PDB file of C-alpha atoms and ligand atoms in Angstrom:
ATOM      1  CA  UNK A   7      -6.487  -9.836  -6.345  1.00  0.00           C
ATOM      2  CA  UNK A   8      -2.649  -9.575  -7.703  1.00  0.00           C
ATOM      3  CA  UNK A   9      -0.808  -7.469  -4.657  1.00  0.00           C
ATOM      4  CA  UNK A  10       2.837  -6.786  -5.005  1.00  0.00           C
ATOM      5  CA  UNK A  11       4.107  -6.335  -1.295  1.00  0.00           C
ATOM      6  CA  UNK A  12       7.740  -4.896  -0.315  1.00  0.00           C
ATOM      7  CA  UNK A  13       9.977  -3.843   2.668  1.00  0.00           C
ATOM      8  CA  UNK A  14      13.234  -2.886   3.795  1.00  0.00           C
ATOM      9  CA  UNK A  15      14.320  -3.938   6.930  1.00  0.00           C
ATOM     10  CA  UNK A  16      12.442  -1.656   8.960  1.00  0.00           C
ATOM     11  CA  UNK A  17       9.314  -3.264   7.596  1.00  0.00           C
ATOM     12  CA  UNK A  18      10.122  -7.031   7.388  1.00  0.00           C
ATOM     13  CA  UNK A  19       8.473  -8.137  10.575  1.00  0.00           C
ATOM     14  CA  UNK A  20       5.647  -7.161   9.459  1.00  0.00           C
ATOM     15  CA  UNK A  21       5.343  -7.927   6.342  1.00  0.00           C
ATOM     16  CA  UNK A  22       5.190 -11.557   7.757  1.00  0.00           C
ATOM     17  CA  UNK A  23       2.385 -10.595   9.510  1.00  0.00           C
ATOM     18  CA  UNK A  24       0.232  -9.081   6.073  1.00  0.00           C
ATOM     19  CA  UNK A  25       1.796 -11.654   3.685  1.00  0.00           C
ATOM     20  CA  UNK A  26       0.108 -14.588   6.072  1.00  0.00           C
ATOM     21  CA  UNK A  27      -2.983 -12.032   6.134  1.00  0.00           C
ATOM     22  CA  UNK A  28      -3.346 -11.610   2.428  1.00  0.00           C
ATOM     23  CA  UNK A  29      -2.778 -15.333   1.605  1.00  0.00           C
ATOM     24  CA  UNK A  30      -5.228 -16.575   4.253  1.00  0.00           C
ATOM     25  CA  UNK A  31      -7.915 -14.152   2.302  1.00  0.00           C
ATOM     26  CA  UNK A  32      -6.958 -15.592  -0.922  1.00  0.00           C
ATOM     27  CA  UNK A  33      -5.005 -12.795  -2.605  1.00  0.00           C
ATOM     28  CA  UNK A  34      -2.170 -13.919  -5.187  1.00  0.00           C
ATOM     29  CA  UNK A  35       1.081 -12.063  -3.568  1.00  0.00           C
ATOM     30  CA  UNK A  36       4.109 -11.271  -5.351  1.00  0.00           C
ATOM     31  CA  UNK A  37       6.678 -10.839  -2.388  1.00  0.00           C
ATOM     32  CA  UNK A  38       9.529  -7.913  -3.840  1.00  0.00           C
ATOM     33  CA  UNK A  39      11.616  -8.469  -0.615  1.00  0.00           C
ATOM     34  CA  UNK A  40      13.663  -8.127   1.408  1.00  0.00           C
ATOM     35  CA  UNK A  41      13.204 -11.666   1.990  1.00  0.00           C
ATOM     36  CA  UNK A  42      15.497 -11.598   5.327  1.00  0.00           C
ATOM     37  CA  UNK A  43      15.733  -8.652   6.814  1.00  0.00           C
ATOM     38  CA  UNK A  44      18.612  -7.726   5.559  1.00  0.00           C
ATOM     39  CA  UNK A  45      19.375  -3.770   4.673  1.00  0.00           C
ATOM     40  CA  UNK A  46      17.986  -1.858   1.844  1.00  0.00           C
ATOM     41  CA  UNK A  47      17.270   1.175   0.626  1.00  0.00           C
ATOM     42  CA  UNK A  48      13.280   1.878   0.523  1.00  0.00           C
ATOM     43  CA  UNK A  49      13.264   4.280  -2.899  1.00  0.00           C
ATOM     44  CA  UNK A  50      14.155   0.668  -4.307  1.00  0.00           C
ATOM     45  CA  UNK A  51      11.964  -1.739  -2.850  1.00  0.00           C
ATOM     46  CA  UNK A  52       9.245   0.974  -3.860  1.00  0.00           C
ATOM     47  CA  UNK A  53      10.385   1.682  -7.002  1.00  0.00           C
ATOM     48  CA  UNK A  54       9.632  -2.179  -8.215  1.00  0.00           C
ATOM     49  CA  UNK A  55       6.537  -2.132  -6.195  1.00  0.00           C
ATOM     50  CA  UNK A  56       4.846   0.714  -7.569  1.00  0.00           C
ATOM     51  CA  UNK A  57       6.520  -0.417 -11.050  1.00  0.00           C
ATOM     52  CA  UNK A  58       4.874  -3.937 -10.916  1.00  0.00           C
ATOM     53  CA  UNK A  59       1.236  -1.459 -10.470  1.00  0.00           C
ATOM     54  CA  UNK A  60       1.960   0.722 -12.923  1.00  0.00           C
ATOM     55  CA  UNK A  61       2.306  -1.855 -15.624  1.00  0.00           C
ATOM     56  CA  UNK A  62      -0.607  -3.972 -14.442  1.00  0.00           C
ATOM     57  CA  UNK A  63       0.977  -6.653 -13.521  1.00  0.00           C
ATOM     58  CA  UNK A  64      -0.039  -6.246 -10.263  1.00  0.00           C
ATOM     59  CA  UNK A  65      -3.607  -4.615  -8.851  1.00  0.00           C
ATOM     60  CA  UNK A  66      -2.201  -3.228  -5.967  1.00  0.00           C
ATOM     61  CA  UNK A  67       0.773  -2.687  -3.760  1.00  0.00           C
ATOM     62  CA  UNK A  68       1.572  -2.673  -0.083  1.00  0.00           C
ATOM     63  CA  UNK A  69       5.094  -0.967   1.118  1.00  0.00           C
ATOM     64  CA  UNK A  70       6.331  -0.941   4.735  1.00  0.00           C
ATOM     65  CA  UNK A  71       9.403   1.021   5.902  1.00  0.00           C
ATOM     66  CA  UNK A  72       9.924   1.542   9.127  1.00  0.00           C
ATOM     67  CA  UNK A  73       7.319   4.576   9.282  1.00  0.00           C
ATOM     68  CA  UNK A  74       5.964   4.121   6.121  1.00  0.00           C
ATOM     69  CA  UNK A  75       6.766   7.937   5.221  1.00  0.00           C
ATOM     70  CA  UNK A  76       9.558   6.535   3.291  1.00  0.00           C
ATOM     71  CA  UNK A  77       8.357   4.256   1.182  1.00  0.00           C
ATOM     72  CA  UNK A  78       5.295   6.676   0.867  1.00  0.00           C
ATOM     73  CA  UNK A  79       7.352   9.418  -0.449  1.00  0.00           C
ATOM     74  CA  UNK A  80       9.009   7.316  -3.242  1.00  0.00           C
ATOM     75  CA  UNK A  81       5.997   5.461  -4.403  1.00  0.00           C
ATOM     76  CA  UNK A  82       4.289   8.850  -5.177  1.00  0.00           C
ATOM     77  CA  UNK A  83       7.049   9.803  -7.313  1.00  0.00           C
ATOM     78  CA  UNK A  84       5.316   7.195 -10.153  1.00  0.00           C
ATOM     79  CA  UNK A  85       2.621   9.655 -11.563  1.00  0.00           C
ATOM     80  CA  UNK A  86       0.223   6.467 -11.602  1.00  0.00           C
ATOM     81  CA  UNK A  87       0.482   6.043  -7.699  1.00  0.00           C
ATOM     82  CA  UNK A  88      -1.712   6.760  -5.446  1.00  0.00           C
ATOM     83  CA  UNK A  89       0.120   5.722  -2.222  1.00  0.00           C
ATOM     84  CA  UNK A  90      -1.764   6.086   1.671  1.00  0.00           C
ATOM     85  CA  UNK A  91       0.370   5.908   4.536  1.00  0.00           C
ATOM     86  CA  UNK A  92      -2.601   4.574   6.817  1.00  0.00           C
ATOM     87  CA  UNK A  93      -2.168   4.275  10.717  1.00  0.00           C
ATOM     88  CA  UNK A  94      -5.781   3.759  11.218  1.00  0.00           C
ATOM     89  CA  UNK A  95      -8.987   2.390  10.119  1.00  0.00           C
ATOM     90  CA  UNK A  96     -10.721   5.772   8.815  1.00  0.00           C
ATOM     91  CA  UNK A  97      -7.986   6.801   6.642  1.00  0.00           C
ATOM     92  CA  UNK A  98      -7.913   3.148   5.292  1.00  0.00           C
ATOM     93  CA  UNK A  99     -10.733   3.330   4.026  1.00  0.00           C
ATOM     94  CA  UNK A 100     -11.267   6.960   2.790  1.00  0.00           C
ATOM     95  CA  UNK A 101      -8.069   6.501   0.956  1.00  0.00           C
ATOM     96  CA  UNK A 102      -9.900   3.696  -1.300  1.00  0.00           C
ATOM     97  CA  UNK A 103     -13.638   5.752  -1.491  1.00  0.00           C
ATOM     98  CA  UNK A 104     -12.013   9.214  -2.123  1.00  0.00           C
ATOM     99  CA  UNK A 105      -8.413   8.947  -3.258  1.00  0.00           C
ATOM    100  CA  UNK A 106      -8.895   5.168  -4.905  1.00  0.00           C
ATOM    101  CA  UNK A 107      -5.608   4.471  -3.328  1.00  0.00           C
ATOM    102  CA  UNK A 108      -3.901   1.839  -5.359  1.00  0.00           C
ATOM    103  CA  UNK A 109      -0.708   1.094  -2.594  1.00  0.00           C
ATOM    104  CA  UNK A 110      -0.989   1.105   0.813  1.00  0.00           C
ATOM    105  CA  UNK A 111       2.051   2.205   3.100  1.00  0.00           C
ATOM    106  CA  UNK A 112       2.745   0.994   6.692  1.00  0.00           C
ATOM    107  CA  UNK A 113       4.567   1.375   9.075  1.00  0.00           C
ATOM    108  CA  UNK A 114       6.824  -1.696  10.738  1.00  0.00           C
ATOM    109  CA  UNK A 115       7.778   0.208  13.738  1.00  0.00           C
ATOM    110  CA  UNK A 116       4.746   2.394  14.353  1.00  0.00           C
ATOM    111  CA  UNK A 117       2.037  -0.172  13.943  1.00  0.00           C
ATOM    112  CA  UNK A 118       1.148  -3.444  15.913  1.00  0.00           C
ATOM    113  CA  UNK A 119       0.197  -6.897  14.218  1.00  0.00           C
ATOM    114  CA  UNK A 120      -3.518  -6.433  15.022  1.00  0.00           C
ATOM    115  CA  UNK A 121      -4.226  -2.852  13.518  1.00  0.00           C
ATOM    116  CA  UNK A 122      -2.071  -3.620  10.991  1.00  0.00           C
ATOM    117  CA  UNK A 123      -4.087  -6.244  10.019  1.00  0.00           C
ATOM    118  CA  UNK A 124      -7.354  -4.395  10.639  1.00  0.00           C
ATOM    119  CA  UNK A 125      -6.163  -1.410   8.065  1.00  0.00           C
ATOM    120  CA  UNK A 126      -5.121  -4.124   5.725  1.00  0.00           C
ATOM    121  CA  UNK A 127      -8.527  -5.997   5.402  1.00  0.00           C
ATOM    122  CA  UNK A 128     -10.139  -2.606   5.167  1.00  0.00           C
ATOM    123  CA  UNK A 129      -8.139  -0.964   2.618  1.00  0.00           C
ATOM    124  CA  UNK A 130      -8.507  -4.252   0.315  1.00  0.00           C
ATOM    125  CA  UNK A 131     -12.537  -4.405   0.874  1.00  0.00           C
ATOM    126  CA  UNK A 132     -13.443  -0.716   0.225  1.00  0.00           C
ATOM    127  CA  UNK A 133     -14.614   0.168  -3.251  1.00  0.00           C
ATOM    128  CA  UNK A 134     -13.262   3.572  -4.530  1.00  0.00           C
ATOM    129  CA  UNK A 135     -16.842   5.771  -4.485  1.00  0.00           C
ATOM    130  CA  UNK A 136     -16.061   7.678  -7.935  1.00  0.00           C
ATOM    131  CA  UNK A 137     -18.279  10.480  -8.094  1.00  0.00           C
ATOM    132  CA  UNK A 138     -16.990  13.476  -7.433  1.00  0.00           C
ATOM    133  CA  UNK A 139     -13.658  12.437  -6.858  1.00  0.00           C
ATOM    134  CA  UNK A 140     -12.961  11.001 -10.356  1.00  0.00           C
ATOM    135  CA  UNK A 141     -11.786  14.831 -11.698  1.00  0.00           C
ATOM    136  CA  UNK A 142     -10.181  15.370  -8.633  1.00  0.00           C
ATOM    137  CA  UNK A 143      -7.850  12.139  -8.987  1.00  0.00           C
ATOM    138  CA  UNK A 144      -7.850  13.131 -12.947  1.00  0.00           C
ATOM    139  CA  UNK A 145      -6.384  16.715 -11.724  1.00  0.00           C
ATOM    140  CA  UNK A 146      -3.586  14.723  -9.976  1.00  0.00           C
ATOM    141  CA  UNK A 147      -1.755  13.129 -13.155  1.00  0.00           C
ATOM    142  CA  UNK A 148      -1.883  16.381 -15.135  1.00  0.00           C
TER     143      UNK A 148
HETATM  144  C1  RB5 B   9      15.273   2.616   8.095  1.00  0.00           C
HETATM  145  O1  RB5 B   9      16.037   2.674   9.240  1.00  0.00           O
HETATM  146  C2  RB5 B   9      14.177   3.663   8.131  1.00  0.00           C
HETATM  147  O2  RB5 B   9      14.725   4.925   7.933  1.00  0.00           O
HETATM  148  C3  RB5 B   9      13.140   3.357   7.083  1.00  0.00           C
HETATM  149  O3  RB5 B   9      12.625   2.095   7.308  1.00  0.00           O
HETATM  150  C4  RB5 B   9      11.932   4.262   7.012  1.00  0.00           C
HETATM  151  O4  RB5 B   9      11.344   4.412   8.266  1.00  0.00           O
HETATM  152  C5  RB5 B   9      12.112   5.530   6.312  1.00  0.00           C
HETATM  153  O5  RB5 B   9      11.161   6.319   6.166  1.00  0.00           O
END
């Protein structure tokens, strides 16, 4: 799968962490910064993100802030995102079989390398159920 991954600095440790995660299962990453840590402004990094899903050219996106309310605030402002700030394994995957999530957000100061990882590998492995909850997620972009 094409993932487009971004942080600001609150985020960049671990994005190391679910970059090394997402290569190791074979995904194709397109890494949107920051690329050092350095300060930015999370409505931007999520704003290219979310841009780089909306057009296709990516399938999916992952954001991480440093609670990953920011950058889940600004990627829902793109009517074609459906961004999950996910701080556990149920949400993970409900937000793929009910909401068919297509951006994950995480936090880099709230969660640890292993449950990151763990939400990660779920979120990427559950199939949206459809169903029910295709009108619902219809409702959503009128
Ligand atoms: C940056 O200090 C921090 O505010 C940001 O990473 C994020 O947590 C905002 O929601």
């Amino acid at each position: 799968m094409k993932i487009a991954l971004g942080c600001d600095h609150g985020g960049f440790g671990l994005k190391a962490t679910v970059l090394a995660l997402l290569r190791e299962l074979g995904h194709t990453v397109e890494d949107c910064g920051v690329m050092a840590g350095e300060t930015a402004d999370y409505p931007n990094i999520a704003a290219d993100v979310c841009s780089r899903v909306a057009s296709g050219a990516a399938e999916r996106g992952i954001l991480l802030c440093g609670t990953g309310i920011g950058v889940a605030i600004a990627a829902n402002r793109n009517p074609v995102i459906r961004a999950a700030l996910c701080s556990e394994s149920f949400s993970a995957r409900m937000s793929r079989e009910h909401n068919d999530a297509n951006v994950l957000c995480l936090g880099g100061r709230t969660l640890g390398p292993g449950l990151a990882e763990e939400i990660v590998r779920i979120w990427l492995s559950t199939q949206f159920v459809g169903g029910r909850h295709v009108q619902r997620i219809a409702l959503l972009q009128e």
